[in-house]
Short mmCIF file of C-alpha atoms in Angstrom, two decimals:
data_model
loop_
_atom_site.label_atom_id
_atom_site.label_comp_id
_atom_site.label_asym_id
_atom_site.label_seq_id
_atom_site.Cartn_x
_atom_site.Cartn_y
_atom_site.Cartn_z
CA UNK A 1 -1.66 -1.29 -6.65
CA UNK A 2 -1.41 -3.02 -3.71
CA UNK A 3 1.17 -5.50 -4.77
CA UNK A 4 -0.94 -8.45 -4.10
CA UNK A 5 -1.41 -10.49 -7.19
CA UNK A 6 -4.04 -13.15 -7.71
CA UNK A 7 -4.16 -15.73 -10.57
CA UNK A 8 -6.37 -16.61 -12.55
CA UNK A 9 -8.61 -13.30 -12.91
CA UNK A 10 -11.33 -15.52 -14.34
CA UNK A 11 -12.14 -19.28 -14.17
CA UNK A 12 -14.99 -21.48 -15.29
CA UNK A 13 -15.63 -25.02 -13.48
CA UNK A 14 -18.16 -27.65 -13.30
CA UNK A 15 -20.06 -28.57 -10.28
CA UNK A 16 -17.70 -31.65 -8.61
CA UNK A 17 -14.48 -30.21 -9.94
CA UNK A 18 -11.47 -29.03 -8.07
CA UNK A 19 -9.95 -25.70 -8.18
CA UNK A 20 -7.08 -23.96 -7.18
CA UNK A 21 -6.38 -20.45 -6.80
CA UNK A 22 -3.16 -18.37 -5.95
CA UNK A 23 -2.03 -15.48 -4.48
CA UNK A 24 1.59 -13.80 -4.45
CA UNK A 25 1.83 -11.80 -1.05
CA UNK A 26 3.23 -8.00 -0.88
CA UNK A 27 6.71 -8.04 -0.34
CA UNK A 28 7.49 -8.11 3.42
CA UNK A 29 4.00 -9.45 4.36
CA UNK A 30 3.73 -12.95 6.26
CA UNK A 31 0.34 -13.22 6.87
CA UNK A 32 -2.52 -14.04 3.87
CA UNK A 33 -6.25 -14.41 4.59
CA UNK A 34 -8.80 -15.63 2.07
CA UNK A 35 -12.25 -14.20 1.51
CA UNK A 36 -15.29 -15.04 -0.40
CA UNK A 37 -17.50 -12.29 -1.85
CA UNK A 38 -20.74 -13.72 -3.34
CA UNK A 39 -22.80 -11.23 -5.55
CA UNK A 40 -24.10 -8.30 -3.54
CA UNK A 41 -22.64 -9.17 -0.71
CA UNK A 42 -19.55 -8.39 1.84
CA UNK A 43 -16.64 -10.58 1.82
CA UNK A 44 -16.66 -13.58 4.11
CA UNK A 45 -13.42 -14.70 5.80
CA UNK A 46 -12.41 -18.51 4.90
CA UNK A 47 -9.05 -18.61 6.66
CA UNK A 48 -5.80 -16.91 7.22
CA UNK A 49 -2.38 -18.27 7.15
CA UNK A 50 0.86 -16.75 9.27
CA UNK A 51 4.03 -18.48 8.58
CA UNK A 52 2.60 -21.21 7.02
CA UNK A 53 0.17 -22.31 9.24
CA UNK A 54 -3.47 -21.81 9.67
CA UNK A 55 -4.50 -19.71 12.66
CA UNK A 56 -8.03 -18.47 12.05
CA UNK A 57 -10.98 -20.04 9.99
CA UNK A 58 -14.29 -19.03 9.03
CA UNK A 59 -17.34 -21.07 8.57
CA UNK A 60 -16.16 -23.00 5.89
CA UNK A 61 -16.39 -26.91 5.05
CA UNK A 62 -13.34 -28.71 5.09
CA UNK A 63 -13.37 -28.88 1.59
CA UNK A 64 -11.81 -25.49 1.22
CA UNK A 65 -8.27 -25.74 2.20
CA UNK A 66 -5.35 -23.64 1.83
CA UNK A 67 -1.59 -23.40 1.73
CA UNK A 68 1.25 -20.83 2.64
CA UNK A 69 4.79 -21.42 1.18
CA UNK A 70 7.95 -20.22 2.55
CA UNK A 71 7.91 -17.13 0.41
CA UNK A 72 4.65 -16.28 1.89
CA UNK A 73 2.61 -16.93 -1.24
CA UNK A 74 -0.63 -18.71 -0.89
CA UNK A 75 -3.15 -21.31 -2.49
CA UNK A 76 -6.68 -21.87 -2.24
CA UNK A 77 -8.11 -25.25 -2.79
CA UNK A 78 -11.91 -26.09 -3.27
CA UNK A 79 -12.71 -29.62 -3.76
CA UNK A 80 -15.89 -31.07 -4.88
CA UNK A 81 -17.36 -27.62 -6.31
CA UNK A 82 -20.90 -26.63 -5.52
CA UNK A 83 -22.79 -24.13 -7.61
CA UNK A 84 -23.08 -21.72 -4.34
CA UNK A 85 -19.39 -21.60 -4.49
CA UNK A 86 -19.55 -19.27 -7.59
CA UNK A 87 -18.00 -15.79 -6.33
CA UNK A 88 -15.05 -13.51 -6.33
CA UNK A 89 -12.11 -15.02 -3.91
CA UNK A 90 -9.96 -12.47 -2.67
CA UNK A 91 -6.36 -12.72 -1.24
CA UNK A 92 -5.28 -10.12 1.08
CA UNK A 93 -1.84 -9.65 2.74
CA UNK A 94 -0.47 -8.22 5.90
CA UNK A 95 2.65 -7.83 7.96
CA UNK A 96 1.21 -8.91 11.40
CA UNK A 97 2.05 -11.03 14.09
CA UNK A 98 -0.57 -13.72 13.48
CA UNK A 99 -2.84 -12.32 15.96
CA UNK A 100 -4.35 -8.53 16.31
CA UNK A 101 -5.71 -7.92 12.78
CA UNK A 102 -3.53 -5.40 11.06
CA UNK A 103 -4.29 -3.17 7.82
CA UNK A 104 -5.06 -5.94 4.97
CA UNK A 105 -3.80 -5.22 1.04
CA UNK A 106 -6.43 -7.01 -0.93
CA UNK A 107 -5.48 -8.42 -4.65
CA UNK A 108 -7.77 -7.97 -7.56
CA UNK A 109 -9.69 -11.20 -6.73
CA UNK A 110 -10.36 -14.34 -8.96
CA UNK A 111 -13.98 -14.57 -10.34
CA UNK A 112 -15.09 -18.00 -9.88
CA UNK A 113 -18.00 -19.54 -11.92
CA UNK A 114 -19.25 -23.02 -11.13
CA UNK A 115 -21.75 -24.36 -13.91
CA UNK B 1 -29.26 -10.09 11.34
CA UNK B 2 -26.18 -8.97 10.01
CA UNK B 3 -23.22 -8.34 12.56
CA UNK B 4 -21.98 -5.54 10.77
CA UNK B 5 -24.80 -3.02 8.98
CA UNK B 6 -24.16 -0.66 6.32
CA UNK B 7 -26.65 2.30 5.24
CA UNK B 8 -27.95 2.81 3.03
CA UNK B 9 -27.42 0.14 0.77
CA UNK B 10 -27.18 2.21 -2.27
CA UNK B 11 -27.08 6.31 -3.05
CA UNK B 12 -27.28 8.38 -6.11
CA UNK B 13 -26.16 11.81 -5.57
CA UNK B 14 -25.11 14.50 -8.25
CA UNK B 15 -21.75 15.75 -8.58
CA UNK B 16 -20.43 18.05 -5.94
CA UNK B 17 -23.06 16.86 -3.47
CA UNK B 18 -21.89 15.96 0.19
CA UNK B 19 -23.06 12.26 1.65
CA UNK B 20 -22.71 9.91 4.31
CA UNK B 21 -22.46 6.37 4.83
CA UNK B 22 -23.33 4.59 8.13
CA UNK B 23 -21.71 1.44 9.49
CA UNK B 24 -22.92 0.06 12.72
CA UNK B 25 -21.92 -2.92 14.62
CA UNK B 26 -23.91 -5.53 16.77
CA UNK B 27 -20.69 -5.94 18.97
CA UNK B 28 -17.77 -4.09 20.49
CA UNK B 29 -15.62 -2.52 17.83
CA UNK B 30 -11.74 -2.81 18.34
CA UNK B 31 -10.86 -1.44 14.92
CA UNK B 32 -12.90 -0.40 11.99
CA UNK B 33 -11.44 -0.15 7.93
CA UNK B 34 -13.01 1.54 5.28
CA UNK B 35 -12.38 0.12 1.77
CA UNK B 36 -13.72 1.10 -1.54
CA UNK B 37 -14.52 -1.24 -4.55
CA UNK B 38 -14.95 -1.28 -8.13
CA UNK B 39 -17.62 -3.86 -9.14
CA UNK B 40 -15.79 -7.12 -9.63
CA UNK B 41 -12.41 -6.07 -8.42
CA UNK B 42 -10.34 -5.92 -5.36
CA UNK B 43 -10.67 -3.69 -2.28
CA UNK B 44 -8.64 -0.51 -2.04
CA UNK B 45 -7.73 0.39 1.44
CA UNK B 46 -8.96 4.14 2.56
CA UNK B 47 -8.68 4.35 6.19
CA UNK B 48 -8.39 2.64 9.55
CA UNK B 49 -10.05 3.63 12.88
CA UNK B 50 -8.98 2.25 16.03
CA UNK B 51 -9.52 4.89 18.74
CA UNK B 52 -13.18 5.79 19.98
CA UNK B 53 -13.90 9.44 18.91
CA UNK B 54 -11.13 8.71 16.56
CA UNK B 55 -11.29 11.03 13.04
CA UNK B 56 -8.99 10.76 10.01
CA UNK B 57 -9.42 12.52 6.54
CA UNK B 58 -7.49 11.90 3.11
CA UNK B 59 -8.46 14.19 0.64
CA UNK B 60 -12.25 14.60 0.40
CA UNK B 61 -13.41 11.72 2.51
CA UNK B 62 -13.42 11.93 6.28
CA UNK B 63 -14.30 8.78 8.43
CA UNK B 64 -15.21 9.02 12.23
CA UNK B 65 -15.78 6.25 15.00
CA UNK B 66 -17.90 6.71 17.47
CA UNK B 67 -16.95 3.82 19.99
CA UNK B 68 -19.76 4.14 22.21
CA UNK B 69 -22.42 3.87 19.62
CA UNK B 70 -20.45 0.87 18.04
CA UNK B 71 -21.00 2.77 14.76
CA UNK B 72 -18.81 4.60 12.12
CA UNK B 73 -19.62 7.31 9.24
CA UNK B 74 -17.82 8.15 6.21
CA UNK B 75 -18.30 11.10 4.63
CA UNK B 76 -17.32 12.46 1.41
CA UNK B 77 -17.63 16.55 0.44
CA UNK B 78 -18.13 17.85 -2.90
CA UNK B 79 -18.58 14.32 -4.43
CA UNK B 80 -17.17 13.57 -7.89
CA UNK B 81 -17.71 10.80 -10.25
CA UNK B 82 -14.32 9.27 -9.51
CA UNK B 83 -15.96 8.61 -6.06
CA UNK B 84 -18.33 5.87 -7.37
CA UNK B 85 -18.18 2.60 -6.42
CA UNK B 86 -18.73 0.33 -3.27
CA UNK B 87 -17.89 1.59 -0.22
CA UNK B 88 -17.18 -1.41 2.40
CA UNK B 89 -16.80 -1.33 6.21
CA UNK B 90 -14.86 -4.06 7.73
CA UNK B 91 -14.58 -4.56 11.69
CA UNK B 92 -12.45 -6.01 13.99
CA UNK B 93 -15.25 -6.82 16.56
CA UNK B 94 -15.26 -8.61 19.86
CA UNK B 95 -14.76 -12.53 18.89
CA UNK B 96 -13.68 -11.78 15.42
CA UNK B 97 -10.83 -14.66 16.03
CA UNK B 98 -8.23 -12.98 13.29
CA UNK B 99 -10.79 -11.93 10.71
CA UNK B 100 -12.68 -8.74 9.40
CA UNK B 101 -16.41 -8.86 9.61
CA UNK B 102 -17.69 -6.81 6.55
CA UNK B 103 -20.99 -5.11 6.05
CA UNK B 104 -22.57 -5.76 2.66
CA UNK B 105 -21.34 -2.65 1.16
CA UNK B 106 -23.01 0.74 -0.13
CA UNK B 107 -23.09 1.38 -3.80
CA UNK B 108 -22.46 4.92 -4.67
CA UNK B 109 -23.31 6.58 -8.14
CA UNK B 110 -22.03 10.38 -8.56
CA UNK B 111 -24.26 11.55 -11.51
CA UNK B 112 -22.24 14.22 -13.62
#
């Protein structure tokens, strides 16, 4: 049990729709990262938030956006869903300084299916 | 090609046997992380290695970092069915820019 909770656990959407995924960080952690894991692949970095600001982004289009709130919880928003957005979305929290990578604690993920 | 290559892709062993999983980077490693994942679930942290030559053990799992070879290995001694799952290596590598780069994972099956 990492103390990182994600909701919902499963979600089914249709192409073109928008989705919001939520993550509650482990107590005391101020950094949140989001990863996308397609079937049979390793997790791919989407972006990272430190103290409510995005401070790192992977190779994902602008329709992937996020927020971090004052209590360090976070949201991942995906607009104009495409079929290949179907994946397990993982949230990870850490107690970093926004720079060097710290040990990441992962949630159980949200399984998104786009039909 | 992948920045972080894991081998083998899958492994089936008999309970009680030893096994090794390898993780090789195409870039300089600053830190190497091993995680375990049950299918469709989150990642469970196993070990973090940050110095060349570093070796860490927890219960029957040992991980080593060979900085010169840009490689890490995960060794399980006397495997048990509870060791079954997907093992992922994640690296803080040259040019990481705040992200962990992961390998594709190694699927381990342990037969009783």
